[in-house]
Amino acid sequence: MGGKEKSDSSASSLGRALVKQHTKKLQQSKDKGAILRSLNKKVLTSYTETTDIEAVIEQAEEAARIHSLSNSAPTLNVDVDADPLEDAGEMRKQEEALYATSLRVPRRPHWTSEMSVEELDANEKQAFLEWRRRLARVEENEKLFLTPFEKNLDIWRQLWRVLERSDLLVMVVDGRSPLFYRCPDLEAYAQEINEHKKTMLLVNKADLLPLSVRKKWAKYFEQHGILFLFWSAKAASDFLDDKKSSNQSLSSHESVLLDEDVKIYNRIELLARLQTEAETIASRKDSNDVDRRVGDYSSHDSKKGAQKPAVVGFVGYPNVGKSSTINALVGEKRTGVTSTPGKTKHFQTLIISEKLILCDCPGLVFPSFSSSRYEMIASGVLPVDRMTSHREAVQVVANHVPRRVFNSVYNIALPKPKAYELRSRPPFAAELLRSYCSSRGYVVASGLPDETKAARLILKDYIDGKLPHFEIPPDMADDGDMEETIDPDSMSCDSCVSDEDDPSIGDVDEVDKTGQPKFDHYVDELDSFDGISGLSSVSIAKKEKKTKASTKYHKKPQRSKNRSWRVGNDGGDGMPVSRVLQKNPSPSSKYVA
Ligand SMILES: Nc1nc2c(ncn2[C@@H]2O[C@H](COP(=O)(O)OP(=O)(O)OP(=O)(O)O)[C@@H](O)[C@H]2O)c(=O)[nH]1
């Protein structure tokens, strides 16, 4: 007994010591932050939204500083209520074409080594504010929606340094939508700095693309004169971790069998290719020293005669896999990898060999046109935490992933489109969220489906690639490429068909012999509406009687089983999941088409 008390008291003193240590560390990091701020060395934070109060204050401070320096008061056009959901179809496209040239990457103003630090700083801030004003004018156009581009000058400064240092610029893009993540103006800017600089598109996450899609993109890039290669940081690091996943063995296999254009490069091949490309550029620069605008960092540093290493800079949107790529290339974990975008804050220089240096820039959102902020959340560019309306974000996912894939991956049965709806319509976000919640029993205290939790999990699966999706190059046809991504073992035969033939689509029994929708169907819906609104208990009783009768005499027993899974309209909007679950006593049972 005494021994037990003793061990309890030593455990509690250990606990107290741990809490004390944690509080001390917290205080230390707070103090460090305060010191950094007081030294005007701000902790780098990405501002992608003008609604961030910090960013607004920051802009005001910058404006005040510049005012005192230049004595001319700049007017800040801050659109705190930017509505990113505007979509005006064709009109928007025309407007986008008109404003396309306005969406530029901010340029570093001309500088010389004679300039003072203060002068340099003021020039950069002035140029940056002008750039912000130009973009604010584009944002004022209600037909257009801009990406929540980076608004922190210090992050752009990191990019400028990386651009100046690099011989070869590697633009890392997510292979599932390469054009969305490509920034052509950055390529143009690199060439303004030095005409010999080249940009290579590193099409990452290629493990999530079927070969047929890679072939299409390879053709597209070649047609448009884009230097590119396919890569999978995940496969490369899996290989390094000695996991030898199936993807990596595929890529090793491909190295032998496939064309250079469509194969997924492995680590050694990528390093060799980067070194060759960068060395070629560096030697051209050396022999023809024509830096046009600003001094080229690497050439400033060079001692005559000494062979300087080639520098490869990595840039790209947040979450495209720059850090994973760097870690795989270096062969060890040097930069943090997470599925939360915007983690890398400062550029890092990594020496691979005497001949090759890699430079990792923080991920930043470039100014570009986008259809909505929810596209940005679903693309992994904006953190899921910024999601204010989960249904809109999940609708983006529902629009891109075939219905049968949801059914298979999540082992659910999404409600079929009604007889009067298009058979090929994507699932509604509400249907997907409710089906997901009911199959997993996610409910909030009120008994309603926990849609927020479901939305987060679905978005994560979409970003991580568990829910397969990809873009096809413009003007190229989709030849059933999605089928290649679906693991036949994880899919029932019924689900391995096109959406047109999918038995889960189209409620055939609700159409009469002439192909017309049955009137009963509409009456059922009105009844269920009345029931939910508490208007007609008689109609509910009638409906129950009818359902029993139809179940009893139904020709296909599986249909009634399948039907019991329906959540969308049968479950009804606003219907607690607990009720749906009561109707479905065994939610884990297999989906029967
Ligand atoms: N399937 C797949 N996932 C990948 C690949 N590369 C990276 N990822 C995942 O993508 C997410 C983002 O990777 P990071 O390397 O942190 O991306 P980043 O571009 O450095 O992100 P920031 O730090 O925000 O700039 C992580 O969840 C990675 O596991 C890949 O080749 N294939």
XYZ file of C-alpha atoms and ligand atoms in Angstrom:
625
model
C 0.000 0.000 0.000
C 2.777 2.371 1.110
C 4.721 1.422 -2.009
C 1.713 2.249 -4.158
C 1.317 5.708 -2.542
C 5.003 6.338 -3.066
C 4.821 5.414 -6.722
C 1.647 7.569 -7.123
C 3.373 10.596 -5.602
C 6.506 10.112 -7.717
C 4.283 9.795 -10.809
C 2.480 13.042 -9.961
C 5.764 14.894 -9.328
C 7.025 13.605 -12.689
C 3.815 14.866 -14.252
C 4.287 18.285 -12.598
C 7.888 18.407 -13.826
C 6.784 17.641 -17.379
C 4.074 20.318 -17.293
C 6.616 22.791 -15.884
C 9.106 21.975 -18.616
C 6.416 22.330 -21.301
C 5.321 25.740 -19.922
C 8.945 26.868 -19.797
C 9.507 25.846 -23.434
C 6.316 27.614 -24.476
C 7.448 30.792 -22.751
C 10.893 30.531 -24.358
C 9.423 30.222 -27.841
C 7.085 33.167 -27.141
C 10.055 35.260 -26.006
C 11.991 34.252 -29.116
C 9.099 35.347 -31.325
C 8.926 38.696 -29.489
C 12.671 39.257 -29.896
C 12.503 38.430 -33.597
C 9.651 40.863 -34.024
C 11.432 43.557 -32.097
C 14.453 43.083 -34.340
C 12.099 43.547 -37.253
C 12.981 40.030 -38.387
C 9.403 38.957 -38.819
C 8.434 35.312 -38.476
C 7.384 34.404 -42.001
C 3.665 33.914 -42.398
C 1.889 33.310 -45.639
C -0.951 35.762 -46.309
C -3.273 34.410 -48.879
C -6.376 36.274 -47.871
C -6.939 39.955 -47.431
C -9.459 39.108 -44.734
C -6.539 38.107 -42.484
C -6.495 40.926 -40.003
C -2.747 40.484 -39.576
C -2.232 41.017 -43.289
C -4.362 44.164 -43.291
C -2.371 45.579 -40.356
C 0.857 44.561 -42.080
C -0.168 46.393 -45.234
C -1.106 49.463 -43.223
C 2.306 49.391 -41.523
C 4.056 49.066 -44.854
C 2.042 51.936 -46.256
C 2.992 54.096 -43.260
C 6.682 53.234 -43.604
C 6.701 54.033 -47.292
C 4.825 57.254 -46.660
C 7.522 58.442 -44.299
C 10.215 57.430 -46.804
C 8.776 58.779 -50.018
C 6.384 61.394 -48.620
C 3.696 60.250 -50.996
C 0.699 58.521 -49.443
C -0.165 55.273 -51.209
C -3.809 54.280 -51.204
C -4.431 50.685 -50.288
C -7.216 48.942 -52.098
C -7.993 46.089 -49.764
C -11.007 44.031 -50.656
C -11.811 42.428 -47.334
C -15.031 40.893 -48.560
C -13.767 39.291 -51.751
C -16.421 36.852 -52.853
C -14.655 33.972 -54.543
C -17.787 32.093 -55.515
C -18.676 34.191 -58.550
C -18.976 32.124 -61.646
C -20.320 33.792 -64.758
C -19.339 31.085 -67.290
C -18.550 32.363 -70.743
C -18.531 36.024 -69.729
C -15.962 35.206 -67.095
C -13.738 33.448 -69.612
C -13.813 36.487 -71.899
C -12.933 38.770 -69.011
C -10.122 36.426 -67.981
C -8.650 36.629 -71.469
C -8.788 40.437 -71.257
C -6.982 40.563 -67.932
C -4.615 37.639 -68.513
C -1.558 39.867 -68.872
C -2.273 41.620 -65.548
C -1.621 38.466 -63.549
C 2.104 38.777 -63.193
C 4.548 37.583 -60.600
C 5.934 40.656 -58.765
C 9.362 41.627 -60.133
C 12.233 42.621 -57.909
C 13.100 46.232 -58.772
C 16.475 46.942 -60.314
C 19.281 46.989 -57.767
C 23.007 47.571 -57.666
C 25.592 46.695 -55.047
C 26.083 50.427 -54.331
C 22.551 50.813 -52.968
C 22.024 51.023 -49.216
C 19.928 48.365 -47.437
C 17.261 50.972 -46.625
C 17.044 52.159 -50.216
C 16.773 48.596 -51.462
C 14.085 47.818 -48.904
C 12.039 50.922 -49.753
C 12.255 50.229 -53.495
C 11.085 46.667 -53.046
C 8.180 47.733 -50.863
C 7.133 50.451 -53.296
C 7.233 48.041 -56.256
C 5.316 45.446 -54.264
C 2.563 47.884 -53.318
C 2.174 48.916 -56.944
C 1.847 45.261 -57.876
C -0.779 44.798 -55.168
C -2.721 47.788 -56.438
C -2.729 46.454 -59.995
C -4.103 43.137 -58.792
C -6.649 44.870 -56.553
C -8.016 46.541 -59.696
C -8.447 43.090 -61.290
C -10.129 41.867 -58.110
C -12.603 44.744 -58.333
C -13.998 43.140 -61.491
C -16.929 41.166 -60.140
C -16.881 38.669 -62.993
C -13.410 37.484 -62.098
C -12.138 35.384 -59.243
C -8.464 35.423 -58.386
C -6.568 32.752 -56.521
C -5.835 33.831 -52.940
C -2.328 34.746 -54.066
C 0.552 35.316 -51.675
C 0.435 38.790 -50.166
C 3.469 38.726 -47.943
C 6.392 40.542 -49.531
C 8.888 38.546 -47.448
C 7.737 35.302 -49.061
C 8.129 36.815 -52.543
C 11.598 37.944 -51.488
C 12.428 34.280 -50.827
C 11.307 33.455 -54.351
C 13.422 36.277 -55.823
C 16.519 34.909 -54.063
C 15.843 31.382 -55.321
C 15.260 32.640 -58.883
C 18.483 34.649 -58.883
C 20.576 31.816 -57.493
C 19.260 29.035 -59.706
C 20.556 27.930 -63.054
C 17.681 25.545 -63.582
C 14.280 26.322 -62.105
C 12.165 23.282 -61.304
C 8.473 24.066 -61.089
C 6.907 21.256 -59.086
C 3.273 20.620 -60.036
C 0.663 18.134 -58.898
C 0.345 15.768 -61.862
C -3.408 15.448 -61.375
C -3.893 18.991 -62.664
C -0.533 20.231 -63.991
C -1.821 23.348 -65.750
C -3.574 24.590 -62.637
C -0.229 24.610 -60.776
C 1.925 25.884 -63.642
C 2.832 29.566 -63.640
C 4.039 30.558 -67.150
C 4.863 34.101 -65.999
C 7.418 32.722 -63.549
C 9.172 31.017 -66.466
C 9.178 34.352 -68.304
C 10.558 36.117 -65.215
C 13.409 33.604 -64.875
C 14.402 34.371 -68.456
C 14.232 38.117 -67.796
C 16.854 37.601 -65.083
C 19.057 35.574 -67.374
C 18.101 34.410 -70.824
C 19.924 31.107 -70.311
C 17.867 30.084 -67.299
C 15.442 27.296 -68.061
C 12.325 26.043 -66.293
C 11.462 22.375 -65.996
C 7.994 21.146 -65.059
C 8.389 18.346 -62.518
C 5.094 16.487 -62.781
C 4.953 15.058 -59.275
C 2.451 12.571 -57.809
C 2.686 10.693 -61.109
C 1.968 7.516 -59.125
C -1.636 8.754 -59.105
C -1.804 8.937 -62.917
C -2.502 5.985 -65.190
C -0.104 5.465 -68.080
C -2.711 6.516 -70.663
C -3.054 9.912 -68.951
C 0.721 10.371 -68.721
C 0.936 9.680 -72.468
C -1.652 12.386 -73.135
C 0.130 14.939 -70.994
C 3.498 14.060 -72.537
C 2.020 14.744 -75.973
C 0.543 18.031 -74.770
C 3.792 19.250 -73.174
C 5.786 18.350 -76.282
C 3.308 20.164 -78.527
C 3.673 23.278 -76.348
C 7.462 23.128 -76.045
C 7.400 22.561 -72.273
C 10.400 20.846 -70.662
C 8.940 18.239 -68.303
C 9.372 14.891 -66.616
C 7.184 12.601 -64.539
C 8.177 11.957 -60.967
C 6.768 10.510 -57.767
C 8.394 11.745 -54.561
C 6.287 9.246 -52.665
C 7.471 6.267 -54.697
C 11.063 7.458 -54.439
C 10.921 7.891 -50.664
C 9.072 4.584 -50.245
C 11.929 3.010 -52.127
C 14.446 4.756 -49.890
C 12.577 3.553 -46.818
C 13.083 0.100 -48.260
C 9.359 -0.367 -48.546
C 9.581 -1.038 -52.260
C 5.925 -0.291 -52.827
C 4.216 -1.547 -55.941
C 4.433 1.970 -57.411
C 8.180 2.025 -57.127
C 8.567 -1.401 -58.643
C 6.326 -0.175 -61.429
C 8.554 2.827 -61.967
C 11.739 0.704 -61.941
C 10.088 -1.605 -64.421
C 9.048 1.411 -66.470
C 12.614 2.715 -66.518
C 13.448 -0.221 -68.720
C 10.292 -0.514 -70.750
C 8.882 2.943 -71.298
C 9.890 6.001 -73.289
C 11.807 8.731 -71.499
C 8.741 10.950 -71.930
C 6.201 8.877 -70.055
C 8.212 6.912 -67.535
C 8.326 7.936 -63.882
C 11.920 8.885 -63.104
C 13.620 7.341 -60.126
C 15.847 9.265 -57.726
C 19.170 8.546 -59.439
C 17.783 9.326 -62.888
C 16.265 12.587 -61.702
C 19.453 13.749 -59.978
C 21.482 12.957 -63.097
C 19.028 14.772 -65.369
C 18.901 17.850 -63.108
C 22.660 18.001 -62.938
C 23.080 17.719 -66.706
C 20.465 20.376 -67.457
C 21.774 22.778 -64.790
C 25.416 22.327 -65.803
C 24.608 23.034 -69.446
C 22.857 26.253 -68.435
C 25.656 27.261 -66.030
C 28.335 26.760 -68.687
C 26.340 28.838 -71.201
C 25.958 31.578 -68.603
C 29.676 31.511 -67.843
C 30.712 31.733 -71.459
C 28.220 34.476 -72.187
C 27.838 36.549 -69.055
C 24.719 38.472 -69.955
C 22.746 39.100 -66.807
C 20.309 41.682 -68.009
C 18.474 43.093 -65.053
C 19.865 42.112 -61.716
C 23.078 40.536 -60.622
C 23.030 36.784 -60.751
C 23.799 35.553 -57.246
C 25.788 32.504 -58.273
C 27.983 34.429 -60.700
C 28.681 37.127 -58.051
C 29.949 34.493 -55.720
C 32.170 32.712 -58.109
C 35.919 32.871 -57.861
C 37.633 32.963 -61.235
C 38.796 29.574 -62.368
C 37.031 27.596 -59.599
C 34.261 25.332 -60.871
C 31.066 26.348 -59.130
C 28.286 23.872 -58.538
C 25.144 24.044 -60.637
C 22.134 25.341 -58.684
C 18.648 23.900 -59.087
C 15.782 25.863 -57.481
C 12.494 24.228 -56.553
C 9.368 26.373 -56.669
C 5.652 25.676 -56.725
C 2.312 25.997 -55.030
C 1.942 24.790 -51.452
C 1.362 21.057 -51.030
C 2.547 19.954 -54.478
C 5.373 17.939 -52.921
C 8.495 20.133 -53.041
C 9.695 19.097 -49.595
C 8.960 15.424 -50.309
C 10.955 15.751 -53.521
C 13.897 17.408 -51.792
C 13.873 14.798 -49.018
C 13.801 11.976 -51.562
C 16.650 13.543 -53.541
C 18.797 14.285 -50.513
C 18.091 10.796 -49.230
C 17.057 11.856 -45.756
C 14.427 13.993 -44.075
C 15.684 17.561 -44.384
C 12.418 19.473 -44.770
C 9.054 18.878 -43.097
C 6.399 17.032 -45.092
C 2.734 17.413 -44.225
C -0.574 17.424 -46.008
C -1.245 20.915 -44.590
C -0.202 23.410 -47.267
C 2.192 26.252 -46.527
C 4.532 24.577 -44.043
C 7.847 25.490 -45.693
C 8.534 29.115 -44.721
C 12.165 29.852 -45.673
C 14.148 28.679 -48.632
C 16.791 26.085 -47.883
C 20.044 25.324 -49.616
C 21.077 21.684 -49.788
C 24.433 20.547 -51.055
C 24.087 17.266 -52.928
C 27.641 17.100 -54.229
C 30.491 19.391 -55.278
C 28.656 19.800 -58.544
C 25.032 20.157 -57.487
C 23.146 22.381 -55.035
C 19.384 22.287 -54.504
C 17.384 25.259 -53.294
C 13.883 24.727 -51.840
C 11.597 27.784 -51.920
C 8.525 28.121 -49.663
C 5.349 27.134 -51.494
C 3.375 30.121 -52.639
C 0.080 30.752 -54.359
C 0.651 32.622 -57.625
C -1.893 35.125 -58.929
C -4.115 33.256 -61.342
C -7.775 32.912 -62.255
C -9.738 30.259 -60.445
C -13.369 29.221 -60.396
C -13.777 29.264 -56.605
C -11.962 29.106 -53.278
C -13.413 25.637 -52.798
C -11.455 24.451 -55.825
C -8.385 25.740 -54.000
C -9.282 23.846 -50.819
C -9.963 20.652 -52.760
C -6.667 21.093 -54.622
C -4.800 21.210 -51.324
C -3.642 24.784 -51.962
C -5.670 26.295 -49.119
C -5.773 24.442 -45.803
C -8.976 22.525 -45.092
C -9.259 24.647 -41.889
C -10.157 27.598 -44.118
C -13.291 25.753 -45.225
C -16.299 27.828 -44.257
C -18.922 25.863 -46.130
C -18.200 22.168 -46.245
C -20.909 21.340 -48.785
C -19.404 23.617 -51.450
C -15.953 22.095 -50.953
C -17.317 18.535 -51.038
C -19.312 19.361 -54.183
C -15.989 20.023 -55.946
C -14.912 16.505 -54.978
C -18.282 15.027 -56.007
C -17.997 16.698 -59.430
C -14.570 15.162 -60.117
C -14.901 11.592 -58.840
C -17.244 9.089 -60.513
C -20.160 7.918 -58.415
C -19.091 4.255 -58.561
C -15.659 5.162 -57.163
C -17.264 6.652 -54.052
C -19.423 3.560 -53.713
C -16.436 1.295 -53.979
C -13.845 3.215 -51.950
C -16.234 3.994 -49.113
C -18.404 0.892 -49.418
C -21.545 3.005 -49.572
C -24.445 3.220 -51.996
C -25.101 6.766 -53.082
C -28.717 7.607 -53.875
C -29.450 7.193 -57.568
C -30.510 10.157 -59.683
C -34.269 10.451 -59.922
C -36.041 9.452 -63.088
C -36.506 13.113 -64.023
C -32.817 13.913 -63.444
C -29.855 13.400 -65.765
C -28.507 9.901 -65.283
C -24.951 11.176 -65.433
C -25.350 13.956 -62.877
C -22.691 13.921 -60.161
C -23.811 13.129 -56.625
C -24.923 16.098 -54.544
C -22.597 16.993 -51.686
C -25.460 16.428 -49.232
C -26.045 12.915 -50.574
C -22.368 12.038 -50.352
C -21.948 13.476 -46.862
C -25.042 11.773 -45.512
C -24.249 8.405 -47.073
C -20.748 8.631 -45.641
C -21.992 9.612 -42.169
C -24.660 6.921 -42.091
C -22.227 4.179 -43.090
C -19.818 5.213 -40.361
C -22.304 6.327 -37.735
C -20.972 9.913 -37.590
C -23.611 11.925 -35.774
C -23.541 15.101 -33.725
C -25.304 15.475 -30.372
C -28.565 16.571 -32.030
C -28.692 13.297 -33.959
C -27.954 14.968 -37.290
C -25.125 13.692 -39.517
C -21.708 15.085 -38.594
C -21.172 16.590 -42.038
C -18.201 18.715 -40.991
C -16.215 15.673 -39.889
C -17.239 13.747 -43.000
C -16.280 16.689 -45.244
C -12.805 16.928 -43.720
C -12.185 13.207 -44.164
C -13.491 13.155 -47.740
C -11.377 16.179 -48.696
C -8.311 14.583 -47.146
C -8.885 11.391 -49.146
C -9.296 13.483 -52.297
C -6.084 15.441 -51.695
C -4.105 12.338 -50.677
C -5.234 10.425 -53.763
C -7.355 7.791 -52.038
C -10.206 9.091 -54.187
C -8.675 8.968 -57.690
C -9.106 11.995 -59.957
C -7.093 13.763 -62.642
C -7.425 16.250 -65.474
C -7.081 15.383 -69.147
C -5.155 17.915 -71.321
C -7.357 20.530 -73.026
C -8.938 19.333 -76.273
C -8.130 15.681 -75.598
C -10.776 13.056 -75.012
C -11.129 10.938 -71.900
C -10.922 7.352 -73.169
C -12.041 5.748 -69.945
C -8.702 6.579 -68.301
C -10.239 6.388 -64.848
C -10.673 2.616 -65.220
C -6.887 2.198 -65.125
C -6.633 3.765 -61.687
C -9.210 1.500 -60.119
C -7.832 -1.560 -58.446
C -9.992 -4.401 -59.752
C -9.587 -6.342 -56.490
C -11.138 -3.540 -54.506
C -14.033 -3.112 -56.892
C -17.015 -5.322 -57.445
C -17.627 -6.253 -61.083
C -20.734 -4.126 -61.072
C -18.771 -1.042 -60.238
C -16.195 -1.583 -63.002
C -18.513 -0.176 -65.635
C -18.945 3.277 -67.038
C -21.342 5.680 -65.331
C -23.749 5.230 -68.227
C -24.106 1.528 -67.503
C -23.693 1.746 -63.773
C -26.638 -0.038 -62.198
C -26.457 2.363 -59.290
C -27.487 5.148 -61.635
C -31.044 5.772 -62.731
C -34.001 4.431 -60.827
C -35.322 2.152 -63.573
C -38.280 0.920 -61.572
C -39.538 4.460 -61.299
C -40.086 4.675 -65.079
C -43.116 3.030 -66.627
C -43.175 0.887 -69.772
C -43.348 3.921 -72.059
C -40.261 5.348 -70.405
C -42.247 8.059 -68.583
C -41.603 8.674 -64.874
C -44.260 7.084 -62.678
C -46.653 9.470 -61.026
C -46.422 7.482 -57.760
C -42.841 8.527 -57.466
C -43.750 12.221 -57.196
C -46.538 11.472 -54.716
C -43.996 9.563 -52.594
C -41.712 12.548 -52.565
C -44.471 14.945 -51.628
C -45.511 12.561 -48.855
C -42.003 12.351 -47.491
C -41.737 16.143 -47.632
C -44.992 16.460 -45.708
C -43.790 13.868 -43.245
C -40.551 15.695 -42.551
C -42.379 18.994 -42.231
C -44.860 17.307 -39.861
C -47.766 18.197 -42.157
C -49.410 14.894 -42.801
C -49.312 11.956 -40.474
C -51.992 10.270 -42.589
C -49.778 10.405 -45.659
C -46.913 8.859 -43.670
C -49.170 6.025 -42.562
C -50.288 5.562 -46.180
C -46.698 5.554 -47.337
C -45.627 2.978 -44.755
C -48.503 0.714 -45.798
C -47.544 1.121 -49.448
C -43.828 0.474 -48.764
C -44.662 -2.724 -46.856
C -46.867 -3.889 -49.698
C -44.290 -3.085 -52.380
C -41.550 -4.839 -50.391
C -43.707 -7.883 -49.988
C -44.602 -8.238 -53.637
C -41.441 -6.829 -55.163
C -40.000 -8.985 -57.920
C -36.382 -8.199 -57.014
C -35.617 -8.709 -53.350
C -32.138 -7.056 -53.687
C -33.752 -3.791 -54.699
C -35.485 -3.371 -51.405
C -32.193 -4.188 -49.674
C -30.421 -1.608 -51.769
C -33.210 0.861 -51.232
C -32.859 0.639 -47.485
C -29.416 2.175 -47.905
C -30.690 5.321 -49.546
C -30.062 8.392 -47.541
C -30.426 11.442 -49.818
C -34.085 11.790 -50.601
C -35.466 8.774 -48.778
C -33.479 9.690 -45.703
C -34.555 13.206 -46.416
C -32.772 16.465 -45.825
C -32.758 17.232 -42.173
C -33.527 13.646 -41.233
C -31.389 12.454 -38.316
C -28.930 9.757 -39.276
C -30.028 7.735 -36.285
C -33.337 7.228 -38.084
C -31.554 6.149 -41.208
C -29.437 3.758 -39.225
C -32.532 2.254 -37.669
C -33.765 1.584 -41.160
C -30.408 -0.026 -41.959
C -29.522 -2.345 -39.128
C -26.352 -3.671 -40.762
C -24.497 -0.738 -42.328
C -21.400 -2.796 -42.925
C -23.171 -5.178 -45.302
C -21.850 -5.151 -48.886
C -23.319 -2.915 -51.498
C -25.504 -4.936 -53.840
C -26.170 -3.325 -57.178
N 0.683 10.208 -53.782
C 1.693 11.069 -53.638
N 1.677 11.974 -52.622
C 2.714 12.833 -52.508
C 3.796 12.819 -53.417
N 4.661 13.811 -53.055
C 4.141 14.409 -51.977
N 2.972 13.827 -51.635
C 2.111 14.203 -50.504
O 1.698 15.561 -50.701
C 1.624 16.245 -49.447
C 2.457 17.526 -49.504
O 3.842 17.218 -49.629
P 4.989 18.269 -49.219
O 6.262 17.685 -49.664
O 4.849 18.679 -47.789
O 4.568 19.503 -50.139
P 5.272 20.948 -50.257
O 5.103 21.357 -51.665
O 6.640 20.926 -49.710
O 4.324 21.794 -49.334
P 4.652 23.211 -48.592
O 5.524 22.883 -47.422
O 3.281 23.650 -48.219
O 5.296 24.107 -49.571
C 2.120 15.254 -48.385
O 0.972 14.669 -47.788
C 2.875 14.209 -49.182
O 2.831 12.936 -48.576
C 3.780 11.836 -54.487
O 4.666 11.740 -55.330
N 2.710 11.003 -54.535
